[in-house]
Amino acid sequence: MASFQGIAWLLQEPKTTFYSPRYNQEPLSVRRQVLPFWMQPQIVLQLGQTEYIVLNSRPADATKRSGDAKETKKLIELTVRPLDDVRRAQLYQTAARTQVLEVFVEVEPTRERLLRCLRGEEVVDPGKKLLDDAFAALEKAQQSRDKKTSIELYKEAGEASGRLKSC
């Protein structure tokens, strides 16, 4: 199961004096996967049709790349190894090559969520958490024998659903 799915723009050619940077829009997903040659689950990034093992991820300043100050907080720099290359390196006892990818996302909160996933931190969708909280409050209200407590729990569930609409 993917812990993050979205769209990203992969840098194909950096900005030069005469040309703007060129990007390809790619579907992106991040998941944890146990591989036969590692004991710990690894962070696997699928960008387009290619899968990578993520070695390092960090936010980067996009202003230098695009020249647009509004793009500052949308770039992520990833140090990765192609998964096929890692498998081949394990099989033939050769060195696996690393590469650096620069990926743009639409907005800063998306970048923060993606970075948390790439670092292996558990990401909880705020909408799902609010929904779970609302259902938990409703369940408690239905099981409560005290009328006053039930009413308070129903109100709490209503407030949680109101916050859900604003997400």
Coordinates of N, CA and C in Angstrom, one line a residue:
M1 N 0.8 -1.2 0.0 CA 0.0 0.0 0.0 C 0.9 1.2 0.0
A2 N 0.6 2.2 -0.8 CA 1.4 3.4 -0.9 C 1.0 4.4 0.2
S3 N 2.0 4.9 0.8 CA 1.8 5.9 1.9 C 1.6 7.3 1.3
F4 N 2.0 7.5 0.1 CA 1.8 8.8 -0.6 C 1.6 8.5 -2.1
Q5 N 0.6 9.2 -2.6 CA 0.4 9.2 -4.1 C 0.1 10.6 -4.6
G6 N 0.7 10.9 -5.7 CA 0.4 12.2 -6.3 C 1.1 12.4 -7.6
I7 N 1.2 13.7 -8.0 CA 1.8 14.0 -9.3 C 3.0 14.9 -8.9
A8 N 4.1 14.7 -9.6 CA 5.3 15.5 -9.5 C 5.9 15.8 -10.8
W9 N 6.7 16.8 -10.8 CA 7.4 17.2 -12.1 C 8.9 17.0 -11.9
L10 N 9.4 16.1 -12.7 CA 10.8 15.7 -12.6 C 11.7 16.5 -13.5
L11 N 12.7 17.1 -13.0 CA 13.6 18.0 -13.7 C 14.3 17.2 -14.8
Q12 N 14.2 17.5 -16.1 CA 14.9 16.8 -17.2 C 16.1 17.6 -17.6
E13 N 16.0 18.9 -17.7 CA 17.1 19.8 -18.1 C 17.0 21.0 -17.2
P14 N 18.2 21.4 -16.6 CA 18.2 22.5 -15.7 C 18.1 23.8 -16.5
K15 N 17.8 24.9 -15.8 CA 17.8 26.2 -16.4 C 19.2 26.6 -16.9
T16 N 19.3 27.2 -18.1 CA 20.6 27.7 -18.5 C 20.4 29.2 -18.8
T17 N 21.4 29.8 -19.3 CA 21.4 31.2 -19.6 C 20.3 31.5 -20.7
F18 N 20.1 30.6 -21.6 CA 19.2 30.9 -22.7 C 17.9 30.1 -22.7
Y19 N 17.8 29.1 -21.8 CA 16.7 28.2 -21.9 C 16.1 28.1 -20.5
S20 N 14.8 27.9 -20.4 CA 14.1 27.6 -19.2 C 14.3 26.1 -18.8
P21 N 14.1 25.8 -17.5 CA 14.2 24.4 -17.2 C 13.1 23.6 -17.8
R22 N 13.4 22.3 -18.1 CA 12.4 21.4 -18.7 C 12.0 20.3 -17.7
Y23 N 10.7 20.1 -17.5 CA 10.2 19.1 -16.6 C 9.3 18.1 -17.3
N24 N 9.2 16.9 -16.8 CA 8.2 15.9 -17.2 C 7.3 15.7 -16.0
Q25 N 6.0 15.7 -16.3 CA 5.0 15.4 -15.2 C 4.9 13.9 -15.1
E26 N 5.0 13.4 -13.9 CA 5.1 11.9 -13.6 C 4.2 11.6 -12.4
P27 N 3.5 10.4 -12.5 CA 2.8 10.0 -11.3 C 3.9 9.5 -10.3
L28 N 3.6 9.8 -9.0 CA 4.6 9.5 -8.0 C 3.9 8.8 -6.8
S29 N 4.5 7.7 -6.3 CA 4.0 7.0 -5.1 C 5.2 6.6 -4.3
V30 N 4.9 6.6 -3.0 CA 6.0 6.2 -2.0 C 5.4 5.1 -1.1
R31 N 6.2 4.1 -0.9 CA 5.7 3.0 0.0 C 6.9 2.4 0.7
R32 N 6.6 1.7 1.8 CA 7.7 0.9 2.5 C 7.6 -0.5 2.0
Q33 N 8.8 -1.1 1.7 CA 8.8 -2.5 1.2 C 10.0 -3.2 1.8
V34 N 9.7 -4.5 2.2 CA 10.8 -5.3 2.7 C 11.4 -6.0 1.5
L35 N 12.7 -5.9 1.3 CA 13.4 -6.5 0.2 C 14.1 -7.7 0.7
P36 N 14.3 -8.7 -0.2 CA 14.9 -10.0 0.3 C 16.4 -9.8 0.8
F37 N 17.1 -8.7 0.4 CA 18.5 -8.6 0.7 C 18.7 -7.5 1.9
W38 N 17.6 -7.0 2.5 CA 17.7 -6.1 3.6 C 16.7 -6.6 4.7
M39 N 17.1 -6.4 5.9 CA 16.3 -6.8 7.0 C 15.2 -5.8 7.3
Q40 N 15.5 -4.5 7.2 CA 14.6 -3.4 7.5 C 13.8 -3.1 6.2
P41 N 12.5 -2.6 6.4 CA 11.8 -2.1 5.2 C 12.5 -0.9 4.6
Q42 N 12.5 -0.8 3.3 CA 13.1 0.3 2.6 C 12.0 1.3 2.1
I43 N 12.3 2.5 1.9 CA 11.4 3.5 1.3 C 11.6 3.4 -0.2
V44 N 10.5 3.0 -0.9 CA 10.6 2.8 -2.3 C 9.7 3.9 -3.0
L45 N 10.4 4.6 -3.9 CA 9.7 5.7 -4.6 C 9.5 5.2 -6.1
Q46 N 8.2 5.3 -6.5 CA 7.9 5.0 -7.9 C 7.6 6.3 -8.6
L47 N 8.4 6.7 -9.6 CA 8.3 7.9 -10.3 C 8.1 7.5 -11.8
G48 N 6.9 7.6 -12.3 CA 6.6 7.1 -13.6 C 6.6 5.6 -13.6
Q49 N 7.4 5.0 -14.5 CA 7.6 3.6 -14.5 C 8.8 3.1 -13.8
T50 N 9.6 3.9 -13.2 CA 10.8 3.6 -12.6 C 10.7 3.6 -11.0
E51 N 11.2 2.5 -10.4 CA 11.2 2.4 -9.0 C 12.6 2.7 -8.4
Y52 N 12.7 3.4 -7.3 CA 14.0 3.8 -6.7 C 13.9 3.5 -5.2
I53 N 15.1 3.2 -4.7 CA 15.2 3.2 -3.2 C 15.7 4.5 -2.8
V54 N 15.0 5.1 -1.8 CA 15.4 6.5 -1.4 C 16.5 6.4 -0.3
L55 N 17.6 7.0 -0.6 CA 18.7 7.1 0.4 C 18.6 8.3 1.2
N56 N 18.2 9.4 0.6 CA 18.2 10.7 1.3 C 17.2 11.6 0.6
S57 N 16.5 12.4 1.4 CA 15.6 13.4 0.8 C 15.7 14.7 1.6
R58 N 15.6 15.8 0.9 CA 15.7 17.1 1.6 C 15.0 18.1 0.8
P59 N 14.4 19.1 1.5 CA 13.8 20.2 0.8 C 14.9 21.0 0.1
A60 N 14.6 21.6 -1.0 CA 15.6 22.4 -1.8 C 14.9 23.7 -2.2
D61 N 15.7 24.7 -2.4 CA 15.2 26.0 -2.8 C 15.1 26.1 -4.4
A62 N 13.9 26.2 -4.8 CA 13.6 26.2 -6.3 C 13.9 27.5 -7.0
T63 N 14.1 28.6 -6.2 CA 14.3 29.9 -6.9 C 15.4 29.9 -7.9
K64 N 16.5 29.2 -7.6 CA 17.6 29.1 -8.5 C 17.3 28.4 -9.8
R65 N 16.4 27.4 -9.6 CA 16.1 26.5 -10.8 C 15.1 27.2 -11.7
S66 N 14.1 27.9 -11.2 CA 13.0 28.4 -12.0 C 13.1 30.0 -12.2
G67 N 13.8 30.6 -11.2 CA 13.9 32.1 -11.3 C 12.6 32.7 -10.7
D68 N 11.7 31.9 -10.2 CA 10.4 32.4 -9.7 C 10.4 32.3 -8.2
A69 N 10.3 33.4 -7.5 CA 10.3 33.3 -6.0 C 9.1 32.6 -5.4
K70 N 8.0 32.5 -6.2 CA 6.8 31.7 -5.7 C 7.1 30.2 -5.6
E71 N 8.1 29.7 -6.4 CA 8.4 28.3 -6.4 C 9.3 27.8 -5.3
T72 N 9.7 28.7 -4.5 CA 10.8 28.4 -3.5 C 10.5 27.1 -2.7
K73 N 9.3 26.9 -2.2 CA 9.1 25.8 -1.3 C 8.4 24.6 -1.9
K74 N 8.7 24.4 -3.2 CA 8.0 23.3 -3.9 C 9.0 22.2 -4.4
L75 N 10.3 22.4 -4.2 CA 11.3 21.5 -4.7 C 11.8 20.5 -3.7
I76 N 12.0 19.3 -4.1 CA 12.6 18.2 -3.2 C 13.8 17.7 -4.0
E77 N 14.9 17.5 -3.3 CA 16.1 16.9 -3.8 C 16.2 15.5 -3.2
L78 N 16.3 14.5 -4.1 CA 16.3 13.1 -3.6 C 17.6 12.4 -4.1
T79 N 18.2 11.7 -3.2 CA 19.4 10.8 -3.6 C 18.8 9.4 -3.6
V80 N 18.8 8.8 -4.7 CA 18.2 7.5 -4.9 C 19.1 6.5 -5.7
R81 N 18.7 5.3 -5.6 CA 19.2 4.2 -6.4 C 18.1 3.5 -7.1
P82 N 18.2 3.3 -8.5 CA 17.2 2.6 -9.2 C 17.1 1.2 -8.6
L83 N 15.9 0.7 -8.3 CA 15.6 -0.6 -7.6 C 16.2 -1.7 -8.5
D84 N 16.1 -1.7 -9.8 CA 16.6 -2.7 -10.7 C 18.1 -2.8 -10.5
D85 N 18.8 -1.6 -10.4 CA 20.2 -1.5 -10.3 C 20.7 -2.1 -8.9
V86 N 19.9 -1.9 -7.9 CA 20.2 -2.4 -6.5 C 20.1 -3.9 -6.6
R87 N 19.0 -4.5 -7.2 CA 18.9 -5.9 -7.3 C 20.1 -6.5 -8.1
R88 N 20.5 -5.9 -9.2 CA 21.6 -6.4 -10.0 C 22.9 -6.3 -9.2
A89 N 23.1 -5.2 -8.4 CA 24.3 -5.1 -7.6 C 24.4 -6.2 -6.5
Q90 N 23.2 -6.5 -5.9 CA 23.2 -7.6 -4.9 C 23.5 -9.0 -5.6
L91 N 22.9 -9.2 -6.7 CA 23.1 -10.5 -7.4 C 24.5 -10.7 -7.9
Y92 N 25.2 -9.7 -8.4 CA 26.5 -9.8 -9.0 C 27.6 -9.2 -8.2
Q93 N 27.2 -8.7 -7.0 CA 28.2 -8.2 -6.0 C 29.0 -7.0 -6.6
T94 N 28.2 -6.1 -7.3 CA 28.8 -4.9 -7.9 C 28.3 -3.7 -7.1
A95 N 28.9 -2.6 -7.4 CA 28.5 -1.3 -6.8 C 27.2 -0.8 -7.4
A96 N 26.3 -0.4 -6.6 CA 25.0 0.3 -7.2 C 25.3 1.8 -7.3
R97 N 24.8 2.3 -8.4 CA 25.0 3.7 -8.6 C 23.9 4.6 -8.0
T98 N 24.3 5.7 -7.5 CA 23.3 6.6 -6.9 C 23.1 7.8 -7.9
Q99 N 22.0 8.4 -7.8 CA 21.7 9.6 -8.6 C 20.9 10.6 -7.8
V100 N 20.9 11.8 -8.2 CA 20.2 12.9 -7.5 C 19.1 13.3 -8.5
L101 N 17.8 13.3 -7.9 CA 16.7 13.7 -8.7 C 16.1 15.0 -8.1
E102 N 15.7 15.9 -8.9 CA 15.0 17.1 -8.4 C 13.6 17.0 -8.8
V103 N 12.7 17.1 -7.9 CA 11.2 16.9 -8.1 C 10.5 18.1 -7.6
F104 N 9.6 18.6 -8.4 CA 8.7 19.7 -7.9 C 7.3 19.1 -7.6
V105 N 6.7 19.6 -6.6 CA 5.3 19.3 -6.3 C 4.5 20.6 -6.3
E106 N 3.1 20.5 -6.3 CA 2.3 21.6 -6.5 C 2.3 22.7 -5.4
V107 N 2.3 22.3 -4.1 CA 2.2 23.2 -3.1 C 3.1 22.8 -1.9
E108 N 3.4 23.7 -1.0 CA 4.3 23.4 0.1 C 3.8 22.4 1.1
P109 N 2.5 22.3 1.4 CA 2.0 21.3 2.3 C 2.2 19.9 1.7
T110 N 2.1 19.8 0.4 CA 2.3 18.5 -0.3 C 3.8 18.1 -0.2
R111 N 4.6 19.1 -0.3 CA 6.1 18.8 -0.1 C 6.4 18.3 1.3
E112 N 5.8 18.9 2.3 CA 6.0 18.5 3.6 C 5.5 17.1 3.9
R113 N 4.3 16.7 3.4 CA 3.8 15.4 3.5 C 4.7 14.4 2.8
L114 N 5.1 14.7 1.6 CA 6.0 13.8 0.8 C 7.3 13.6 1.5
L115 N 7.9 14.7 2.1 CA 9.1 14.5 2.8 C 9.0 13.6 4.0
R116 N 7.9 13.8 4.7 CA 7.6 12.9 5.9 C 7.6 11.4 5.4
C117 N 6.9 11.2 4.3 CA 6.8 9.8 3.8 C 8.2 9.3 3.4
L118 N 8.9 10.1 2.7 CA 10.3 9.7 2.3 C 11.2 9.4 3.4
R119 N 11.0 10.1 4.6 CA 11.8 9.8 5.7 C 11.3 8.7 6.6
G120 N 10.2 8.1 6.1 CA 9.7 6.9 6.9 C 8.8 7.3 8.0
E121 N 8.5 8.6 8.2 CA 7.6 9.0 9.3 C 6.2 8.6 8.9
E122 N 5.4 8.2 9.8 CA 4.0 7.9 9.6 C 3.2 9.1 9.3
V123 N 2.5 9.1 8.2 CA 1.7 10.2 7.8 C 0.2 9.9 8.0
V124 N -0.5 10.7 8.8 CA -1.9 10.5 9.0 C -2.6 11.6 8.3
D125 N -3.5 11.2 7.4 CA -4.3 12.2 6.7 C -5.2 12.9 7.7
P126 N -5.2 14.2 7.8 CA -6.0 14.9 8.8 C -7.5 14.7 8.6
G127 N -8.0 14.6 7.4 CA -9.4 14.3 7.2 C -9.8 12.9 7.7
K128 N -8.9 11.9 7.5 CA -9.2 10.6 8.0 C -9.2 10.6 9.5
K129 N -8.3 11.3 10.1 CA -8.2 11.4 11.6 C -9.5 12.0 12.2
L130 N -9.9 13.1 11.6 CA -11.1 13.8 12.0 C -12.3 12.8 11.9
L131 N -12.4 12.1 10.8 CA -13.5 11.2 10.5 C -13.5 10.1 11.6
D132 N -12.3 9.5 11.8 CA -12.2 8.5 12.9 C -12.6 9.0 14.2
D133 N -12.2 10.2 14.6 CA -12.5 10.8 15.9 C -14.1 11.0 16.0
A134 N -14.7 11.5 14.9 CA -16.1 11.7 14.9 C -16.9 10.4 15.1
F135 N -16.4 9.3 14.4 CA -17.1 8.0 14.5 C -16.9 7.4 15.9
A136 N -15.7 7.7 16.5 CA -15.4 7.2 17.9 C -16.3 7.9 18.9
A137 N -16.5 9.2 18.7 CA -17.4 10.0 19.6 C -18.8 9.5 19.4
L138 N -19.3 9.2 18.2 CA -20.6 8.7 18.0 C -20.8 7.3 18.7
E139 N -19.8 6.5 18.5 CA -19.9 5.2 19.1 C -20.0 5.2 20.6
K140 N -19.2 6.1 21.2 CA -19.2 6.3 22.7 C -20.6 6.9 23.1
A141 N -21.1 7.8 22.3 CA -22.4 8.4 22.7 C -23.5 7.3 22.7
Q142 N -23.4 6.4 21.7 CA -24.5 5.4 21.6 C -24.3 4.4 22.7
Q143 N -23.1 4.1 23.2 CA -22.9 3.2 24.3 C -23.1 3.8 25.7
S144 N -23.1 5.1 25.7 CA -23.2 5.8 27.0 C -24.6 5.6 27.6
R145 N -24.7 5.4 28.9 CA -26.0 5.3 29.6 C -26.5 6.6 30.1
D146 N -25.6 7.6 30.2 CA -25.9 8.9 30.8 C -26.3 9.8 29.6
K147 N -27.5 10.4 29.8 CA -28.0 11.2 28.7 C -27.1 12.5 28.5
K148 N -26.7 13.1 29.6 CA -25.8 14.3 29.4 C -24.5 14.0 28.7
T149 N -23.9 12.9 29.1 CA -22.6 12.5 28.4 C -22.9 12.2 26.9
S150 N -24.0 11.5 26.6 CA -24.4 11.2 25.2 C -24.5 12.5 24.4
I151 N -25.2 13.5 25.0 CA -25.4 14.7 24.2 C -24.1 15.4 24.0
E152 N -23.2 15.4 25.0 CA -21.9 16.1 24.8 C -21.1 15.3 23.7
L153 N -21.1 14.0 23.7 CA -20.4 13.2 22.7 C -21.0 13.5 21.3
Y154 N -22.3 13.6 21.2 CA -22.9 13.9 19.9 C -22.5 15.2 19.4
K155 N -22.4 16.2 20.3 CA -21.9 17.6 19.9 C -20.5 17.5 19.5
E156 N -19.7 16.7 20.2 CA -18.3 16.6 19.8 C -18.1 16.0 18.4
A157 N -19.0 15.0 18.1 CA -18.9 14.3 16.8 C -19.4 15.3 15.7
G158 N -20.4 16.2 16.1 CA -20.8 17.2 15.1 C -19.7 18.2 14.8
E159 N -19.0 18.6 15.9 CA -17.9 19.6 15.7 C -16.8 19.0 14.8
A160 N -16.5 17.7 15.1 CA -15.5 17.0 14.3 C -15.9 16.9 12.8
S161 N -17.2 16.7 12.5 CA -17.6 16.7 11.1 C -17.6 18.1 10.5
G162 N -17.8 19.1 11.3 CA -17.7 20.5 10.9 C -16.3 20.8 10.5
R163 N -15.3 20.3 11.3 CA -13.9 20.6 11.0 C -13.5 19.8 9.7
L164 N -14.1 18.6 9.5 CA -13.9 17.8 8.3 C -14.2 18.5 7.1
K165 N -15.3 19.3 7.1 CA -15.8 20.0 5.9 C -14.8 21.1 5.6
S166 N -14.1 21.7 6.5 CA -13.1 22.7 6.3 C -11.8 22.2 5.8
C167 N -11.6 20.9 5.8 CA -10.3 20.3 5.3 C -10.2 20.3 3.8

